[in-house]
Amino acid sequence: MNPDNTSILLIYTGGTIGMIENPETGALENFNLEQLQKHVPELHNFTFHIDTYQFDPPMDSSDMDPEAWCKLVHIVNDHYEKYTGFVILHGTDTMAFTASALSFMLEGLKKPVILTGSQLPIGVLRTDGKENLLTSLEIAGAHNADGNPLVPEVCIFFENHLMRGNRTTKINAENFNAFRSFNYPILAEAGIHIKYNNVQILFEDANRKFKPHYLMDTNIAVLKLFPGIQENVVSSILGIEGLKAVVLETYGSGNAPRKPWFLHLLRKACDEGIVIVNVTQCNAGTVEMERYETGYQLLQAGVACGYDSTTESAVTKLMFLLGHGYAPDEVRERMSIPMAGEITV
Ligand code: ASP
């Protein structure tokens, strides 16, 4: 690849970064990419070419869904050869879900796909959007002497940190420092220089072809345990018609109540072919189902280990695997094999 040919496609989906306050209601509403660009004249200072693509109308990320993820996959696929990298402007609320989904849907990716957004609109004086946008573009355009991209992964860049997308979680509704990758080191840190943590970056096998995927099955539920959870709550969720998988958010290293009704319901659901994946409610650390009796019994009931997966990653990976028609046993097995660096086994 010729380094001089660096060109980025900037995709604007919506989110606070591109919003403006409605003077009548005071609520934040979307405005278009052209207006957004006016607030960032620095965009013209990049030495490489930047083209833009805008969702019309822009979306608050609360409305993001697999259909919108597919749209993004189509855009990346349609422009894959033409651009050396992609930056996606996205609302922060569900950015970690979109980043996780894209990491699975863009198989064999060898170019940067950097998601970013902001907590304050780009037109506001103290906005964090400008820095996030400009540094994301710089990272998406960064390459080595051979012209190969430095970060050929789906990432989130936020408040000076570049993180693997499928390892991220939104942790703060108002601070600029809103995302964390608790279980995996950051891929780069932006200060005076951008320091890349090369050993942590995923480089795809050169022989693995880029392949976009569009099939996602949303017959999934998330069941978060809490002390005192009632039998009818668990049985109602596990009894949902058409349900194929559950992300079970357990305590600590993957522990759950030992109540016989609870284990009976889980065992029955597993036997009926519902895939139940154990992830921890803790921000950091991993599920170890053999560590305590309270986790071991889940294993015996047929619950699969989610290791150190985020809920966002487990949900989207399950959608991906179920969408591709894998049988329950195969889905369980694949949940324990990293697809895009999303778990440490
Ligand atoms: N509600 C907005 C969104 O996620 C919040 C943000 O962008 O920070 O689209």
PDB file of C-alpha atoms and ligand atoms in Angstrom, residues 15-17 19 59-62 90-94 118-119 170, ligand 1:
ATOM      1  CA  GLY A  15     -25.127  11.273  18.643  1.00  0.00           C
ATOM      2  CA  THR A  16     -24.318  14.223  20.877  1.00  0.00           C
ATOM      3  CA  ILE A  17     -21.213  15.120  18.882  1.00  0.00           C
ATOM      4  CA  MET A  19     -26.286  17.818  18.093  1.00  0.00           C
ATOM      5  CA  MET A  59     -29.713   8.622  14.802  1.00  0.00           C
ATOM      6  CA  ASP A  60     -29.511   8.965  18.538  1.00  0.00           C
ATOM      7  CA  SER A  61     -27.576   5.825  19.405  1.00  0.00           C
ATOM      8  CA  SER A  62     -30.422   4.630  21.627  1.00  0.00           C
ATOM      9  CA  HIS A  90     -21.647   7.628  16.943  1.00  0.00           C
ATOM     10  CA  GLY A  91     -23.678   8.407  20.057  1.00  0.00           C
ATOM     11  CA  THR A  92     -21.947   7.256  23.184  1.00  0.00           C
ATOM     12  CA  ASP A  93     -24.894   5.437  24.762  1.00  0.00           C
ATOM     13  CA  THR A  94     -24.680   2.281  22.658  1.00  0.00           C
ATOM     14  CA  SER A 118     -18.526  13.115  22.562  1.00  0.00           C
ATOM     15  CA  GLN A 119     -20.268  14.088  25.754  1.00  0.00           C
ATOM     16  CA  LYS A 170     -19.628   3.180  28.807  1.00  0.00           C
TER      17      LYS A 170
HETATM   18  N1  ASP B   1     -27.996  10.053  23.517  1.00  0.00           N
HETATM   19  C1  ASP B   1     -26.738  10.280  22.850  1.00  0.00           C
HETATM   20  C2  ASP B   1     -26.496   9.087  21.938  1.00  0.00           C
HETATM   21  O1  ASP B   1     -26.023   8.081  22.376  1.00  0.00           O
HETATM   22  C3  ASP B   1     -25.652  10.419  23.856  1.00  0.00           C
HETATM   23  C4  ASP B   1     -24.285  10.678  23.290  1.00  0.00           C
HETATM   24  O2  ASP B   1     -24.020  10.697  22.109  1.00  0.00           O
HETATM   25  O3  ASP B   1     -23.377  10.860  24.118  1.00  0.00           O
HETATM   26  O4  ASP B   1     -26.776   9.178  20.781  1.00  0.00           O
END
